[in-house]
Coordinates of C-alpha atoms in Angstrom, one line a residue:
Chain P
M21 CA -0.1 0.0 0.1
V22 CA 1.4 3.4 -0.9
N23 CA 1.2 5.9 1.7
E24 CA 0.0 9.5 1.2
L25 CA 3.3 11.0 1.5
V26 CA 5.0 9.1 -1.3
K27 CA 2.0 9.3 -3.7
S28 CA 3.5 11.7 -6.3
E29 CA 7.2 11.3 -7.7
K30 CA 7.7 14.8 -6.3
S31 CA 7.1 14.0 -2.8
R32 CA 9.4 11.0 -3.1
D33 CA 12.2 13.4 -4.2
S34 CA 11.6 15.6 -1.4
L35 CA 11.6 12.7 0.9
A36 CA 15.0 11.4 -0.4
L37 CA 16.4 15.0 -0.1
F38 CA 15.1 15.2 3.6
V39 CA 16.9 11.9 4.3
S40 CA 20.2 12.9 2.6
D41 CA 20.4 16.2 4.3
N42 CA 19.9 14.4 7.8
V43 CA 22.8 11.8 7.5
S44 CA 26.2 12.7 9.0
A45 CA 28.0 11.4 5.8
M46 CA 28.8 13.8 3.0
L47 CA 27.0 12.8 -0.4
A48 CA 27.4 14.2 -3.6
Y49 CA 26.9 13.2 -7.4
W50 CA 29.5 14.2 -10.1
D51 CA 28.7 13.9 -13.8
K52 CA 31.3 12.6 -16.3
D53 CA 32.1 16.1 -17.1
L54 CA 32.9 16.7 -13.3
I55 CA 30.1 19.0 -12.7
C56 CA 28.1 18.7 -9.5
R57 CA 24.5 17.3 -9.7
F58 CA 24.0 16.6 -6.4
A59 CA 25.3 17.6 -2.9
N60 CA 23.7 17.0 0.5
M61 CA 23.8 19.3 3.2
A62 CA 26.9 17.8 5.2
Y63 CA 28.9 17.9 1.8
T64 CA 28.1 21.5 1.1
E65 CA 28.6 22.6 4.7
W66 CA 31.9 21.0 4.8
F67 CA 33.1 23.0 2.0
G68 CA 31.3 26.1 3.2
K69 CA 29.2 26.5 -0.1
T70 CA 25.4 26.8 -0.7
K71 CA 23.5 24.1 -2.8
E72 CA 22.7 27.1 -5.1
E73 CA 26.4 27.7 -5.7
M74 CA 27.2 24.1 -6.2
I75 CA 24.6 22.1 -7.9
D76 CA 24.5 22.2 -11.8
K77 CA 27.5 25.0 -11.5
M78 CA 30.5 23.8 -9.8
S79 CA 33.4 21.6 -11.2
I80 CA 35.1 19.1 -9.0
K81 CA 38.4 21.0 -9.8
E82 CA 37.2 24.3 -8.8
L83 CA 35.6 22.7 -5.5
L84 CA 38.5 20.8 -4.4
G85 CA 41.2 23.2 -5.3
P86 CA 44.7 22.0 -4.2
L87 CA 43.3 18.7 -3.2
Y88 CA 42.0 18.2 -6.8
E89 CA 45.4 17.0 -8.0
K90 CA 45.8 14.5 -5.0
N91 CA 42.1 13.1 -5.7
L92 CA 42.5 12.9 -9.3
P93 CA 43.6 9.2 -9.7
Y94 CA 40.4 8.2 -7.7
I95 CA 38.4 10.6 -9.8
L96 CA 39.8 9.2 -13.2
G97 CA 39.4 5.5 -11.4
A98 CA 35.7 6.1 -10.8
L99 CA 35.3 7.6 -14.3
Q100 CA 36.8 4.2 -15.5
G101 CA 34.0 2.5 -13.9
K102 CA 35.9 1.2 -10.9
R103 CA 34.8 1.9 -7.4
Q104 CA 37.3 3.7 -5.3
T105 CA 37.9 3.7 -1.6
F106 CA 40.6 6.0 0.2
E107 CA 41.2 7.5 3.4
R108 CA 42.2 11.4 4.4
E109 CA 43.7 13.2 7.1
I110 CA 42.5 16.9 7.1
P111 CA 43.6 19.3 9.6
I112 CA 40.8 21.1 11.2
P113 CA 41.3 25.0 11.4
T114 CA 40.3 24.8 15.0
G115 CA 42.8 22.3 16.0
G116 CA 43.0 18.5 15.7
T117 CA 42.7 16.4 12.8
R118 CA 39.6 15.0 11.0
Y119 CA 40.0 11.4 9.6
S120 CA 37.8 10.5 6.6
I121 CA 37.2 7.6 4.5
A122 CA 35.8 8.5 0.9
N123 CA 34.0 6.2 -1.5
Y124 CA 33.4 6.8 -5.4
F125 CA 30.7 4.9 -6.8
P126 CA 30.4 4.8 -10.4
D127 CA 27.1 5.3 -12.1
I128 CA 27.2 3.0 -15.1
V129 CA 24.2 2.7 -17.6
N130 CA 24.4 0.3 -20.5
G131 CA 28.2 0.0 -19.9
E132 CA 28.9 3.6 -20.1
V133 CA 29.8 5.8 -16.9
R134 CA 27.5 8.6 -16.5
G135 CA 29.2 9.9 -13.4
F136 CA 30.0 8.8 -9.8
C137 CA 28.5 9.1 -6.4
V138 CA 30.7 10.4 -3.4
H139 CA 30.2 9.2 0.1
V140 CA 32.7 10.7 2.5
A141 CA 32.5 9.5 6.3
D142 CA 34.0 10.9 9.4
I143 CA 36.1 8.1 11.0
T144 CA 37.8 10.4 13.4
S145 CA 36.6 8.4 16.5
V146 CA 37.5 5.0 14.8
K147 CA 40.7 6.3 13.9
L148 CA 41.7 7.9 17.5
L149 CA 40.6 4.4 18.9
E150 CA 42.9 2.9 16.5
K151 CA 45.6 5.0 17.6
E152 CA 44.9 4.2 21.1
L153 CA 44.9 0.5 20.5
I154 CA 48.4 0.8 18.8
R155 CA 49.6 2.7 21.9
L156 CA 48.3 0.1 24.1
K157 CA 50.0 -2.8 22.1
A158 CA 53.1 -0.6 22.3
I159 CA 52.7 -0.5 26.2
E160 CA 51.7 -4.4 26.3
A161 CA 55.2 -5.3 24.5
K162 CA 57.1 -2.9 26.8
N163 CA 55.4 -4.6 30.0
K164 CA 56.2 -8.1 28.3
E165 CA 59.9 -7.0 27.9
L166 CA 60.1 -5.6 31.5
E167 CA 58.6 -8.9 32.7
Q168 CA 61.2 -10.8 30.9
F169 CA 64.1 -8.5 31.8
T170 CA 63.0 -9.0 35.5
Y171 CA 63.1 -12.8 35.1
I172 CA 66.5 -12.7 33.6
A173 CA 67.8 -10.4 36.3
S174 CA 66.1 -12.4 39.1
H175 CA 67.5 -15.7 37.7
D176 CA 71.0 -14.3 37.2
L177 CA 71.1 -12.6 40.5
Q178 CA 69.8 -15.8 42.3
E179 CA 72.7 -18.0 41.1
P180 CA 75.9 -16.0 42.8
L181 CA 73.7 -15.8 45.9
R182 CA 73.0 -19.4 46.1
T183 CA 76.9 -20.3 45.5
I184 CA 77.5 -17.7 48.5
S185 CA 75.1 -19.7 50.6
N186 CA 76.3 -22.9 49.6
Y187 CA 79.7 -22.3 50.5
I188 CA 78.9 -20.8 53.8
S189 CA 77.2 -24.0 54.8
I190 CA 80.2 -26.0 53.6
I191 CA 82.4 -23.8 55.6
S192 CA 80.1 -24.1 58.7
K193 CA 79.9 -27.7 58.5
D194 CA 83.6 -28.5 57.8
N195 CA 85.1 -26.2 60.4
K196 CA 82.5 -26.5 63.3
Q197 CA 85.1 -27.6 65.9
E198 CA 87.8 -24.9 65.0
M199 CA 85.4 -21.8 64.6
D200 CA 84.8 -19.6 67.9
E201 CA 81.3 -18.1 68.5
Q202 CA 82.0 -14.9 66.9
V203 CA 82.9 -16.6 63.6
K204 CA 79.9 -18.8 63.8
K205 CA 77.4 -15.8 64.6
Y206 CA 79.1 -13.7 61.5
L207 CA 78.6 -16.7 59.2
S208 CA 75.0 -17.1 60.4
I209 CA 74.0 -13.3 59.7
I210 CA 75.7 -13.8 56.2
S211 CA 73.6 -16.9 55.4
Q212 CA 70.4 -15.1 56.9
K213 CA 71.0 -12.0 54.8
T214 CA 71.5 -14.2 51.5
D215 CA 68.5 -15.8 52.3
R216 CA 66.5 -12.7 52.7
M217 CA 67.9 -11.3 49.4
S218 CA 67.0 -14.5 47.8
M219 CA 63.4 -14.1 49.0
L220 CA 63.4 -10.5 47.9
I221 CA 64.5 -11.5 44.5
K222 CA 61.7 -14.0 44.3
G223 CA 59.2 -11.6 45.6
L224 CA 60.2 -9.3 42.8
L225 CA 59.8 -12.0 40.1
D226 CA 56.4 -13.0 41.5
Y227 CA 55.3 -9.4 41.6
S228 CA 56.3 -9.0 38.0
R229 CA 54.2 -11.9 37.3
I230 CA 51.1 -11.0 38.9
G231 CA 48.0 -11.4 36.6
R232 CA 49.7 -13.5 33.8
K233 CA 47.6 -16.1 32.4
S234 CA 44.7 -15.2 34.8
K235 CA 41.0 -15.2 33.8
L236 CA 38.1 -13.3 35.0
I237 CA 35.4 -15.6 36.5
S238 CA 32.5 -15.1 38.5
V239 CA 33.1 -16.0 42.3
D240 CA 31.3 -15.5 45.7
T241 CA 33.7 -13.1 47.4
K242 CA 32.7 -14.5 50.8
K243 CA 34.0 -17.7 49.7
V244 CA 37.2 -16.2 48.8
I245 CA 37.5 -14.8 52.2
D246 CA 36.7 -17.9 54.0
N247 CA 39.4 -19.8 52.1
V248 CA 41.7 -17.1 53.2
I249 CA 40.7 -17.6 56.6
S250 CA 41.2 -21.0 56.6
D251 CA 44.7 -21.0 55.1
L252 CA 45.6 -18.3 57.8
G253 CA 43.9 -20.7 60.4
N254 CA 47.0 -21.1 62.5
L255 CA 47.8 -17.4 62.8
I256 CA 44.2 -16.6 63.7
K257 CA 44.1 -19.4 66.3
T258 CA 47.2 -18.3 67.9
T259 CA 46.5 -14.6 68.1
R260 CA 42.8 -15.3 68.9
S261 CA 41.9 -12.9 66.1
I262 CA 38.4 -12.3 65.6
I263 CA 37.0 -11.4 62.1
H264 CA 33.8 -9.9 61.4
I265 CA 32.5 -10.4 57.7
G266 CA 29.5 -8.4 56.3
E267 CA 27.4 -9.0 53.3
L268 CA 29.5 -9.7 50.2
P269 CA 28.7 -9.6 46.5
S270 CA 29.6 -12.4 43.8
L271 CA 31.6 -10.6 41.1
Y272 CA 33.9 -11.3 38.1
V273 CA 37.3 -11.1 39.5
Y274 CA 40.8 -12.6 39.1
E275 CA 40.1 -15.4 41.8
T276 CA 43.8 -16.3 42.7
E277 CA 44.9 -12.7 42.8
L278 CA 41.9 -11.2 44.9
R279 CA 42.6 -14.0 47.3
Q280 CA 46.1 -12.8 47.6
V281 CA 44.8 -9.3 48.3
F282 CA 42.6 -10.4 51.2
Q283 CA 45.3 -12.8 52.3
N284 CA 47.7 -9.7 52.4
L285 CA 45.1 -7.3 54.4
I286 CA 44.2 -9.9 56.9
N287 CA 47.6 -11.1 57.4
N288 CA 48.7 -7.4 57.7
A289 CA 45.7 -6.5 60.3
I290 CA 47.0 -9.4 62.6
K291 CA 50.7 -9.0 62.3
F292 CA 50.4 -5.2 63.2
K293 CA 48.4 -5.7 66.2
K294 CA 48.7 -3.8 69.4
K295 CA 50.5 -5.6 72.2
N296 CA 48.1 -7.3 74.5
I297 CA 45.1 -6.5 72.4
T298 CA 43.0 -9.2 70.5
P299 CA 43.2 -8.3 67.1
E300 CA 39.8 -7.5 65.5
I301 CA 39.0 -7.2 61.9
W302 CA 36.0 -5.9 60.1
I303 CA 35.4 -6.8 56.5
Q304 CA 32.7 -5.1 54.5
C305 CA 31.6 -4.1 51.1
I306 CA 29.2 -1.7 49.6
K307 CA 28.1 -0.8 46.2
K308 CA 29.0 2.5 44.9
D309 CA 27.7 3.5 41.7
S310 CA 28.9 0.9 39.1
E311 CA 31.9 -0.2 41.7
W312 CA 32.1 -2.3 44.6
E313 CA 34.0 -1.1 47.6
F314 CA 35.6 -3.4 50.0
S315 CA 37.0 -2.3 53.4
V316 CA 39.2 -4.2 55.7
K317 CA 39.4 -2.6 59.1
D318 CA 41.5 -3.6 62.2
N319 CA 42.3 -2.4 65.5
G320 CA 46.1 -2.5 65.2
I321 CA 48.8 -0.1 65.5
G322 CA 47.8 2.0 62.7
I323 CA 49.9 4.2 60.3
D324 CA 50.9 7.8 60.3
P325 CA 49.3 9.6 57.5
K326 CA 52.4 10.8 56.1
H327 CA 53.4 7.5 55.2
F328 CA 50.4 6.5 53.2
D329 CA 51.8 7.0 50.0
R330 CA 54.9 4.9 50.6
I331 CA 53.3 1.9 51.8
F332 CA 52.1 0.6 48.5
N333 CA 55.5 0.8 46.8
I334 CA 57.5 -2.4 46.7
F335 CA 60.1 -3.0 49.3
Q336 CA 58.7 -0.2 51.3
R337 CA 58.7 -0.9 55.1
L338 CA 57.9 1.3 58.0
N339 CA 58.9 -1.0 60.7
S340 CA 62.2 -2.7 61.9
E341 CA 62.5 -6.3 60.4
L342 CA 63.1 -7.5 64.2
D343 CA 59.7 -6.2 65.4
Y344 CA 57.6 -7.0 62.3
P345 CA 59.3 -9.3 59.8
G346 CA 58.3 -8.9 56.1
Y347 CA 59.5 -8.4 52.6
G348 CA 57.7 -5.2 51.8
I349 CA 55.9 -6.8 48.7
G350 CA 52.3 -7.6 50.1
L351 CA 50.9 -4.0 49.7
A352 CA 52.6 -3.6 46.4
A353 CA 51.0 -6.8 45.1
S354 CA 47.6 -5.8 46.4
K355 CA 47.8 -2.4 44.7
K356 CA 48.6 -3.9 41.5
I357 CA 46.0 -6.6 41.4
I358 CA 43.3 -4.0 42.4
E359 CA 44.3 -2.0 39.3
M360 CA 44.2 -5.2 37.3
H361 CA 40.5 -5.1 38.3
G362 CA 40.2 -1.4 37.4
G363 CA 40.0 -0.4 41.0
R364 CA 41.8 1.8 43.6
I365 CA 43.3 1.0 46.9
W366 CA 43.8 3.5 49.7
I367 CA 43.8 3.7 53.5
E368 CA 42.6 5.5 56.4
S369 CA 44.4 5.3 59.5
N370 CA 46.0 7.1 62.4
P371 CA 48.8 6.0 64.7
G372 CA 47.3 4.0 67.5
A373 CA 43.8 4.0 66.1
G374 CA 43.9 1.0 63.6
S375 CA 43.8 1.2 59.9
T376 CA 41.2 0.6 57.4
F377 CA 42.2 -0.4 54.0
H378 CA 39.6 0.5 51.2
F379 CA 39.7 -0.9 47.7
T380 CA 37.1 -0.7 44.7
I381 CA 36.6 -3.4 42.1
S382 CA 34.6 -2.7 39.1
N383 CA 32.4 -5.8 38.2
L384 CA 34.3 -6.5 35.1
K385 CA 32.9 -8.7 32.4
P386 CA 35.1 -11.2 30.6
Chain C
M24 CA 67.9 -42.3 54.7
S25 CA 67.3 -43.9 51.4
K26 CA 68.9 -46.7 49.4
K27 CA 72.5 -46.1 47.7
L28 CA 72.4 -45.8 43.9
N29 CA 75.3 -46.8 41.7
S30 CA 75.5 -43.7 39.7
I31 CA 74.0 -40.0 39.7
M32 CA 74.8 -37.6 36.9
L33 CA 75.0 -34.0 37.6
V34 CA 74.6 -31.8 34.4
D35 CA 75.2 -28.2 35.0
D36 CA 77.6 -25.4 33.8
N37 CA 77.9 -24.1 37.0
I38 CA 80.9 -25.9 38.7
H39 CA 80.3 -24.6 42.0
D40 CA 76.6 -26.0 42.0
N41 CA 77.9 -29.3 40.7
F42 CA 80.5 -29.1 43.5
F43 CA 77.8 -28.4 46.1
H44 CA 75.7 -31.0 44.9
E45 CA 78.1 -33.7 44.9
N46 CA 79.3 -32.8 48.3
T47 CA 75.6 -33.4 49.2
I48 CA 75.3 -36.6 47.6
R49 CA 78.3 -38.0 49.2
E50 CA 77.3 -36.8 52.6
N51 CA 74.1 -38.5 52.2
N52 CA 76.0 -41.5 50.9
S53 CA 73.4 -41.5 48.1
A54 CA 75.8 -42.9 45.2
N55 CA 78.9 -44.8 44.4
I56 CA 79.6 -42.8 41.4
V57 CA 78.9 -39.0 40.8
E58 CA 79.2 -38.1 37.3
K59 CA 79.6 -34.3 36.9
K60 CA 79.2 -32.8 33.3
E61 CA 79.8 -29.0 32.7
S62 CA 77.5 -29.1 29.4
A63 CA 74.6 -30.8 27.9
E64 CA 77.0 -31.7 25.0
K65 CA 79.3 -33.5 27.4
A66 CA 76.3 -35.3 29.1
L67 CA 75.0 -36.5 25.6
E68 CA 78.3 -37.7 24.6
Y69 CA 78.8 -39.7 27.9
I70 CA 75.4 -41.3 27.5
K71 CA 76.0 -42.2 23.8
E72 CA 79.1 -43.9 24.8
Q73 CA 77.6 -45.8 27.4
I74 CA 75.2 -47.1 25.1
T75 CA 77.4 -48.1 22.4
H76 CA 79.5 -49.9 25.1
R77 CA 76.6 -51.4 26.5
N78 CA 77.4 -49.9 29.8
A79 CA 74.7 -48.8 32.4
L80 CA 73.3 -45.4 32.3
P81 CA 73.3 -43.4 35.6
D82 CA 70.4 -44.2 37.7
L83 CA 69.6 -40.6 38.2
L84 CA 70.4 -37.3 36.2
F85 CA 69.9 -33.9 37.7
L86 CA 69.5 -31.5 34.7
D87 CA 70.0 -27.8 34.7
I88 CA 67.9 -25.7 32.3
N89 CA 69.9 -22.5 31.7
M90 CA 73.3 -23.7 29.9
P91 CA 75.2 -22.0 27.3
T92 CA 75.2 -23.4 23.6
M93 CA 73.1 -26.3 24.7
T94 CA 70.2 -25.9 27.2
G95 CA 68.5 -28.6 29.1
W96 CA 65.4 -28.5 27.1
E97 CA 67.7 -29.0 23.9
F98 CA 69.3 -31.8 25.9
L99 CA 66.0 -33.5 26.5
E100 CA 65.0 -33.3 22.7
E101 CA 68.4 -35.0 21.7
Y102 CA 68.1 -37.6 24.5
E103 CA 64.4 -38.6 23.3
K104 CA 66.1 -39.4 19.8
L105 CA 68.3 -42.0 21.4
N106 CA 67.5 -45.7 21.8
K107 CA 64.2 -45.9 23.7
E108 CA 65.2 -49.0 25.5
F109 CA 67.5 -47.4 27.6
Q110 CA 65.6 -44.2 28.6
S111 CA 63.3 -45.8 30.9
K112 CA 66.2 -46.6 33.1
M113 CA 67.2 -43.3 33.9
I114 CA 65.3 -41.0 36.0
I115 CA 65.7 -37.2 34.9
I116 CA 64.9 -34.6 37.4
I117 CA 65.3 -31.0 36.4
L118 CA 67.1 -29.0 39.1
T119 CA 67.3 -25.2 38.3
T120 CA 67.5 -21.9 39.8
S121 CA 64.3 -20.9 38.1
S122 CA 61.3 -21.0 40.0
N123 CA 59.5 -19.7 37.0
P124 CA 56.2 -21.4 36.7
D125 CA 56.6 -21.5 32.9
D126 CA 59.7 -23.6 33.4
E127 CA 57.8 -25.9 35.6
E128 CA 55.1 -26.4 33.5
K129 CA 56.9 -27.0 30.5
A130 CA 58.9 -29.5 32.5
R131 CA 55.9 -31.3 33.7
S132 CA 54.5 -31.7 30.3
I133 CA 57.7 -33.8 29.2
N134 CA 57.2 -37.4 29.7
I135 CA 61.0 -38.3 30.4
V136 CA 61.2 -35.7 33.1
S137 CA 60.1 -37.2 36.4
D138 CA 60.2 -33.9 38.6
F139 CA 61.2 -30.1 38.9
K140 CA 63.4 -29.1 41.7
T141 CA 64.8 -25.7 42.5
K142 CA 68.5 -25.6 43.6
P143 CA 70.3 -26.1 45.9
L144 CA 69.7 -29.9 45.9
T145 CA 69.5 -30.9 49.7
K146 CA 69.6 -34.3 51.5
E147 CA 66.0 -34.4 52.2
M148 CA 65.3 -33.7 48.5
L149 CA 67.7 -36.4 47.6
D150 CA 65.9 -38.9 49.8
E151 CA 62.5 -37.9 48.7
I152 CA 63.4 -38.4 45.2
I153 CA 65.2 -41.7 45.5
D154 CA 62.2 -42.9 47.7
K155 CA 59.8 -42.0 45.2
Y156 CA 61.3 -42.7 41.8
L157 CA 63.8 -45.6 42.5

């Protein structure tokens, strides 16, 4: 059934005109003598002309100006009956660049080319994304390189270290009788420190490898925490720590890595406890916009706000090794993991007032 | 303490590691002979010679991965090409500095490798391996 609107040919034409003037792509028709026979609004506006100036009057050479020479091969190609496609980068007077893709469709009737239709689409957003993608690929390659470097460095550093500790152990064994207490003590310190360095190097390697080969899966975060608590069973028991867990969501996460975060935070909360006070930990989660914000709060020794930035750096420690043994890797690793989840991690604390670690996680979809 | 083997071979370009590991094997009284080879090529040559002369291969071989010219992986490829009849008789353990999970995964995917261990070799490790595989 034919609608009232398109009953006559005339109204069909005006309908086509209305449509073509309301598309963002530039449309035009050039005849075989290269005179403009049609141009839509986007086309005339781009060139700063009116339809009256252009249609049935303007030649393509006149319109394009210096661009004519550049486009000539495509124009000739179209006039030979072959479809043309090419991309252009056009500087915008107000700054930036417009990227466009042009198509010339030849109009062939009875084997003869009567002209061609031009379609120019703005692909600036696509191009910018493409550039961003290339940049990300480069970063990815750099990261791989860095990881490889860390791996090789840690491997090569590990080797001489092991030789030192091997010979120390041989010396200690073979000369047990002859050595006085002083020498034994020195050897034992060398041995402890080489072991520590070895652990630090291993930590660095593990840190550099966080997130490799891991996949996002939907997990109940409560279960993740339950597993951590069961892993830390002995520590929790001997310190008589009390852990309160609020409502927790199921989310798409990197499970092993997230588990490591909770392990680090709970472990720290117990490790940095106040003397003679039972450690108490509160774990909660609230939804904020599109993110989930977790918090792990303790009643421990707390941290001076001036150190807040430092604590998330690798190998940074605020306490003596004697009082609080550790390698300074846990929080740095946690930060890297949270950032992998598109989130942030931060702390609220004051000396003596306990600490609350907050972190956000976007519910990432694989 | 586990049983005493006839021969254990150490393949490692690091002579200090070979020395220390031999020391551990001797102290633990785990083998009559300790064959130390500083390269995978020399180890392969030794194995081929043993096969030609119909002599017994070592019972146990500790293989390093990162060695110049021929790596542990390449050694394994060459070794696999040898007469299959001998292969089942020698237990191969990778013993390396690397705790790289990629290396471990690769080692575990190779049939003729029985285990993956991180240096240094200790007496406990030796006992465990001998009890488990020999």
